[in-house]
Structures are given as C-alpha cells and as structure tokens.
Amino acid sequence: AQSVSQHNHHVILSEAASLELGCNYSYGGTVNLFWYVQYPGQHLQLLLKYFSGDPLVKGIKGFEAEFIKSKFSFNLRKPSVQWSDTAEYFCAVPHSKAAGNKLTFGGGTRVLVKP
Amino acid sequence: EPEVTQTPSHQVTQMGQEVILRCVPISNHLYFYWYRQILGQKVEFLVSFYNNEISEKSEIFDDQFSVERPDGSNFTLKIRSTKLEDSAMYFCASSEVAATGSNQPQHFGDGTRLSIL
C-alpha cells in the first residue's frame, strides 16, 4: 500500500524566510504527486501537481516542488513566504495513475508565518 | 471557479442515530469520493464512486456506511448507526475524467464536522 510521510508537523517562520516542506512516498513506480493547502477555515485546495516531464513543478502563489525519483521525494518550496501563507500543507499521492484513484495523504504540516 | 459544496457544515448527532452528509460535486465531474479526518490524524480515504457504483472502498467503509447519488447533482454519505469514533471531519471530493483516462486532481469541499455524543 502507498504511504506518504511529511517530516515536519509544525513550522514557524518569519515573513520573507524561505520554506521547504518534505514529503516522501513509498511507491516505486511512476506516480502522480500533489500538494494541497488548507487555509484556516477553508477547504483543501490544489497547490500544484506533478504528472510527468520536468521534475520541477511550479504552482500557484509562488510555490514550487521538485520530484526526485531516486529519493521518493516531492518537497515543496517557496523562496519568500508571506503571512498569508499560514496554512496546513498536505502532500498526497494517488494509488496509481489511472483515473479515479484514491489519494493517500501525508500527515500534514502546519505552517505559521509571523508578520 | 466551480466548487464542491457540502452540507451541513457541522452535524451533532446522538450515538446510534443515522446521519446523512450531503455533497454537490462539480457538475462535469464523474468521479466522487469521501474522505475523513479524525482530529489530529491523517486525511483517510473512505470510498470512491463512478458510474453509479462504488469503485473502491477502504476497510473503514464497513456495512454501517453507504453512498448514494440520488439525483443528478447530489452525492450522499450515510452512516446508519453512528458510534463515538465516527466523530471526524468528512470531506467530499470530485474529479473529472481526462480523455487519456489518467488521474486528475481531486477538488474538495469545505467538509462536514460530525460530532457524535
């Protein structure tokens, strides 16, 4: 079964600091990879996705993630965070690349950006 | 941007009672899902639904759970006899079908917080 781990449960940083959140998955085949964000009181929103091609993926709001197949990792980065990036971030991996597949989520990382 | 909508936002129910959680997926999406998140734990898959039948279900989704698409817009999760451990946030999601048949991102609703007393 697929498993997804996020290394940090809580991250606190100041505005303009750089952010990197780790995500590792267990499945060794070709995968799709997602990062979702949940702002306080809101629903899970797709931040970015990797399907194939360039392993460096650009998402919304200045976020990017790098797929490193050899490390089974898909780390999320942002060079300079803002207070509005305060949220919980979830890495998610579908069971396979076929349509309609269930997502396995990491435990989430709560990010608090201090103004 | 179209959204997945869930009602109610919060449901409080006595243990042993039946509860129905409602979802309206995005209109052109054909795959529907329910997930739940118990406080302090991971988001867990419950069930997926396509073409009016369950595609996959987790071991959590036992006989007390059922899903239904009663009309062209709603997608419901019913818990027949609720238990204390059913207290969680329940998320509905939907995704479209790509021409290639490959995975598409799932779009989530705001969730229903279910509290069992």
Tab-separated table of C-alpha atoms in Angstrom:
chain	number	residue	atom	x	y	z
A	1	ALA	CA	0.000	0.000	0.000
A	2	GLN	CA	1.083	3.518	-0.700
A	3	SER	CA	2.302	5.553	2.266
A	4	VAL	CA	3.189	9.220	2.431
A	5	SER	CA	5.202	10.896	5.139
A	6	GLN	CA	5.735	14.539	5.886
A	7	HIS	CA	8.683	15.182	8.115
A	8	ASN	CA	7.599	18.337	9.876
A	9	HIS	CA	4.360	18.633	11.788
A	10	HIS	CA	4.774	22.289	12.641
A	11	VAL	CA	6.889	25.010	11.104
A	12	ILE	CA	7.126	28.546	12.409
A	13	LEU	CA	8.945	31.174	10.423
A	14	SER	CA	9.025	34.900	9.782
A	15	GLU	CA	7.872	36.691	6.674
A	16	ALA	CA	10.406	36.670	3.835
A	17	ALA	CA	12.002	33.480	5.126
A	18	SER	CA	12.336	30.540	2.780
A	19	LEU	CA	10.164	27.496	3.256
A	20	GLU	CA	10.811	23.873	2.426
A	21	LEU	CA	8.444	21.095	3.417
A	22	GLY	CA	9.478	17.497	2.992
A	23	CYS	CA	7.345	14.736	1.518
A	24	ASN	CA	8.344	11.137	0.893
A	25	TYR	CA	6.229	8.383	-0.604
A	26	SER	CA	6.668	4.665	-0.678
A	27	TYR	CA	5.533	3.574	-4.136
A	28	GLY	CA	8.356	2.898	-6.527
A	29	GLY	CA	6.561	3.046	-9.856
A	30	THR	CA	5.540	6.034	-11.911
A	31	VAL	CA	3.425	8.321	-9.809
A	32	ASN	CA	1.362	11.434	-9.813
A	33	LEU	CA	2.068	13.737	-6.890
A	34	PHE	CA	0.060	16.571	-5.383
A	35	TRP	CA	0.406	19.247	-2.779
A	36	TYR	CA	-2.772	20.621	-1.263
A	37	VAL	CA	-3.112	23.610	1.049
A	38	GLN	CA	-5.804	24.270	3.612
A	39	TYR	CA	-6.060	27.872	4.778
A	40	PRO	CA	-7.771	28.419	8.135
A	41	GLY	CA	-11.478	27.717	7.799
A	42	GLN	CA	-11.256	26.786	4.135
A	43	HIS	CA	-11.273	23.644	2.069
A	44	LEU	CA	-8.322	21.736	0.680
A	45	GLN	CA	-7.071	23.490	-2.435
A	46	LEU	CA	-4.690	22.154	-5.032
A	47	LEU	CA	-1.361	23.958	-4.819
A	48	LEU	CA	0.492	22.061	-7.519
A	49	LYS	CA	0.744	18.705	-9.216
A	50	TYR	CA	3.292	16.525	-10.906
A	51	PHE	CA	2.222	14.146	-13.640
A	52	SER	CA	5.273	13.761	-15.855
A	53	GLY	CA	8.015	15.729	-17.578
A	54	ASP	CA	10.014	18.445	-15.858
A	55	PRO	CA	10.526	17.330	-12.252
A	56	LEU	CA	10.468	20.938	-11.059
A	57	VAL	CA	6.836	21.940	-10.896
A	58	LYS	CA	5.547	25.465	-10.487
A	59	GLY	CA	2.301	26.010	-8.628
A	60	ILE	CA	0.138	28.864	-7.511
A	61	LYS	CA	1.209	31.645	-5.137
A	62	GLY	CA	4.919	31.244	-5.849
A	63	PHE	CA	5.191	27.657	-4.663
A	64	GLU	CA	7.222	25.008	-6.432
A	65	ALA	CA	8.029	21.380	-5.804
A	66	GLU	CA	10.741	19.078	-7.018
A	67	PHE	CA	10.174	15.430	-7.787
A	68	ILE	CA	13.287	13.368	-7.095
A	69	LYS	CA	12.517	9.832	-8.130
A	70	SER	CA	15.664	8.326	-6.621
A	71	LYS	CA	14.749	9.730	-3.222
A	72	PHE	CA	10.993	9.081	-3.485
A	73	SER	CA	10.564	12.725	-2.559
A	74	PHE	CA	8.406	15.643	-3.632
A	75	ASN	CA	9.447	18.579	-1.458
A	76	LEU	CA	7.555	21.827	-1.503
A	77	ARG	CA	9.402	25.139	-1.534
A	78	LYS	CA	8.768	28.837	-1.501
A	79	PRO	CA	11.690	31.281	-1.540
A	80	SER	CA	9.992	34.027	0.454
A	81	VAL	CA	6.870	33.410	2.496
A	82	GLN	CA	4.154	35.861	3.408
A	83	TRP	CA	1.868	35.997	6.410
A	84	SER	CA	-0.953	34.795	4.127
A	85	ASP	CA	0.889	31.502	3.626
A	86	THR	CA	-0.135	30.483	7.124
A	87	ALA	CA	-1.970	27.217	6.482
A	88	GLU	CA	-1.722	23.464	6.663
A	89	TYR	CA	0.002	21.771	3.760
A	90	PHE	CA	-0.680	18.218	2.661
A	91	CYS	CA	1.278	16.023	0.294
A	92	ALA	CA	-0.903	13.443	-1.467
A	93	VAL	CA	-0.242	10.541	-3.794
A	94	PRO	CA	-2.854	8.574	-5.730
A	95	HIS	CA	-2.677	4.816	-5.637
A	96	SER	CA	-1.963	4.683	-9.363
A	97	LYS	CA	-2.033	6.906	-12.422
A	98	ALA	CA	-5.411	5.596	-13.530
A	99	ALA	CA	-8.428	7.847	-13.273
A	100	GLY	CA	-10.464	7.955	-10.109
A	101	ASN	CA	-7.801	6.657	-7.808
A	102	LYS	CA	-7.903	7.268	-4.078
A	103	LEU	CA	-5.420	9.675	-2.556
A	104	THR	CA	-3.117	8.767	0.279
A	105	PHE	CA	-2.284	11.832	2.315
A	106	GLY	CA	0.684	12.702	4.441
A	107	GLY	CA	0.057	13.840	7.978
A	108	GLY	CA	0.134	17.500	7.049
A	109	THR	CA	2.443	20.325	8.104
A	110	ARG	CA	1.061	23.350	9.905
A	111	VAL	CA	2.930	26.446	8.824
A	112	LEU	CA	2.714	29.621	10.842
A	113	VAL	CA	4.237	32.722	9.297
A	114	LYS	CA	4.826	35.502	11.782
A	115	PRO	CA	4.414	39.048	10.443
B	1	GLU	CA	-14.290	28.703	-10.220
B	2	PRO	CA	-16.761	25.848	-9.642
B	3	GLU	CA	-16.662	24.335	-6.178
B	4	VAL	CA	-17.686	21.209	-4.344
B	5	THR	CA	-20.291	22.127	-1.744
B	6	GLN	CA	-21.080	20.187	1.413
B	7	THR	CA	-23.939	20.443	3.851
B	8	PRO	CA	-24.258	20.763	6.738
B	9	SER	CA	-21.025	22.354	7.872
B	10	HIS	CA	-21.496	20.895	11.341
B	11	GLN	CA	-23.684	17.989	12.426
B	12	VAL	CA	-24.202	16.919	16.016
B	13	THR	CA	-25.860	13.540	16.476
B	14	GLN	CA	-26.574	11.131	19.298
B	15	MET	CA	-24.716	7.828	19.204
B	16	GLY	CA	-26.749	5.169	17.429
B	17	GLN	CA	-28.577	7.634	15.226
B	18	GLU	CA	-28.383	7.707	11.455
B	19	VAL	CA	-26.753	10.647	9.751
B	20	ILE	CA	-26.632	11.717	6.105
B	21	LEU	CA	-23.901	14.004	4.856
B	22	ARG	CA	-24.568	15.755	1.586
B	23	CYS	CA	-22.311	16.863	-1.206
B	24	VAL	CA	-22.796	18.547	-4.541
B	25	PRO	CA	-19.784	17.705	-6.726
B	26	ILE	CA	-18.605	19.912	-9.560
B	27	SER	CA	-21.105	19.486	-12.366
B	28	ASN	CA	-18.915	17.988	-15.111
B	29	HIS	CA	-17.007	15.689	-12.757
B	30	LEU	CA	-17.707	11.986	-12.863
B	31	TYR	CA	-15.610	10.587	-10.001
B	32	PHE	CA	-16.742	11.224	-6.460
B	33	TYR	CA	-15.034	10.495	-3.166
B	34	TRP	CA	-15.455	10.663	0.568
B	35	TYR	CA	-12.559	11.121	2.950
B	36	ARG	CA	-12.490	11.719	6.662
B	37	GLN	CA	-10.069	13.257	9.122
B	38	ILE	CA	-10.283	12.381	12.772
B	39	LEU	CA	-8.935	15.211	14.910
B	40	GLY	CA	-5.157	15.112	14.968
B	41	GLN	CA	-4.901	12.326	12.415
B	42	LYS	CA	-4.331	11.992	8.676
B	43	VAL	CA	-6.952	12.501	5.999
B	44	GLU	CA	-8.153	8.959	5.200
B	45	PHE	CA	-9.882	7.644	2.105
B	46	LEU	CA	-13.310	6.112	2.631
B	47	VAL	CA	-14.855	5.424	-0.757
B	48	SER	CA	-14.830	6.346	-4.425
B	49	PHE	CA	-17.821	6.274	-6.745
B	50	TYR	CA	-18.121	6.218	-10.513
B	51	ASN	CA	-20.875	5.396	-12.959
B	52	ASN	CA	-23.385	4.919	-10.160
B	53	GLU	CA	-21.415	2.349	-8.261
B	54	ILE	CA	-18.630	2.110	-5.721
B	55	SER	CA	-15.221	1.904	-7.408
B	56	GLU	CA	-13.201	1.293	-4.297
B	57	LYS	CA	-13.694	1.364	-0.559
B	58	SER	CA	-11.366	1.267	2.383
B	59	GLU	CA	-11.575	-1.095	5.334
B	60	ILE	CA	-13.052	1.795	7.301
B	61	PHE	CA	-16.082	1.762	4.983
B	62	ASP	CA	-17.937	-1.103	6.611
B	63	ASP	CA	-21.603	-2.066	6.487
B	64	GLN	CA	-22.706	0.929	8.503
B	65	PHE	CA	-21.628	3.236	5.680
B	66	SER	CA	-23.313	3.705	2.329
B	67	VAL	CA	-23.153	6.186	-0.514
B	68	GLU	CA	-25.740	7.217	-2.992
B	69	ARG	CA	-26.235	9.555	-5.900
B	70	PRO	CA	-29.978	10.093	-5.541
B	71	ASP	CA	-30.242	12.558	-8.402
B	72	GLY	CA	-28.052	14.236	-10.973
B	73	SER	CA	-26.350	16.582	-8.567
B	74	ASN	CA	-26.147	15.206	-5.024
B	75	PHE	CA	-23.767	12.620	-3.604
B	76	THR	CA	-24.506	11.452	-0.079
B	77	LEU	CA	-22.739	9.524	2.656
B	78	LYS	CA	-24.986	7.743	5.134
B	79	ILE	CA	-23.822	6.377	8.455
B	80	ARG	CA	-26.527	4.039	9.719
B	81	SER	CA	-25.798	3.733	13.412
B	82	THR	CA	-23.217	6.254	14.481
B	83	LYS	CA	-20.509	5.493	17.006
B	84	LEU	CA	-18.377	7.843	19.063
B	85	GLU	CA	-15.368	7.033	16.874
B	86	ASP	CA	-17.214	8.317	13.790
B	87	SER	CA	-16.634	11.846	15.061
B	88	ALA	CA	-14.460	13.454	12.397
B	89	MET	CA	-14.360	15.967	9.575
B	90	TYR	CA	-15.799	14.380	6.438
B	91	PHE	CA	-14.641	15.697	3.089
B	92	CYS	CA	-16.296	15.130	-0.251
B	93	ALA	CA	-14.233	15.423	-3.416
B	94	SER	CA	-14.768	15.076	-7.126
B	95	SER	CA	-12.588	14.797	-10.188
B	96	GLU	CA	-13.118	14.887	-13.896
B	97	VAL	CA	-12.252	12.259	-16.441
B	98	ALA	CA	-9.403	13.084	-18.795
B	99	ALA	CA	-9.522	11.897	-22.381
B	100	THR	CA	-6.393	9.876	-21.650
B	101	GLY	CA	-8.093	8.118	-18.739
B	102	SER	CA	-5.393	9.308	-16.412
B	103	ASN	CA	-5.611	10.729	-12.933
B	104	GLN	CA	-6.944	14.230	-12.491
B	105	PRO	CA	-6.693	16.377	-9.359
B	106	GLN	CA	-9.478	15.980	-6.865
B	107	HIS	CA	-11.400	19.060	-5.803
B	108	PHE	CA	-12.522	19.131	-2.186
B	109	GLY	CA	-15.454	20.607	-0.346
B	110	ASP	CA	-15.213	22.520	2.925
B	111	GLY	CA	-16.081	19.423	4.913
B	112	THR	CA	-18.757	18.499	7.419
B	113	ARG	CA	-17.696	18.324	11.039
B	114	LEU	CA	-19.571	15.368	12.547
B	115	SER	CA	-19.771	15.225	16.329
B	116	ILE	CA	-21.226	12.112	17.935
B	117	LEU	CA	-22.418	12.493	21.512
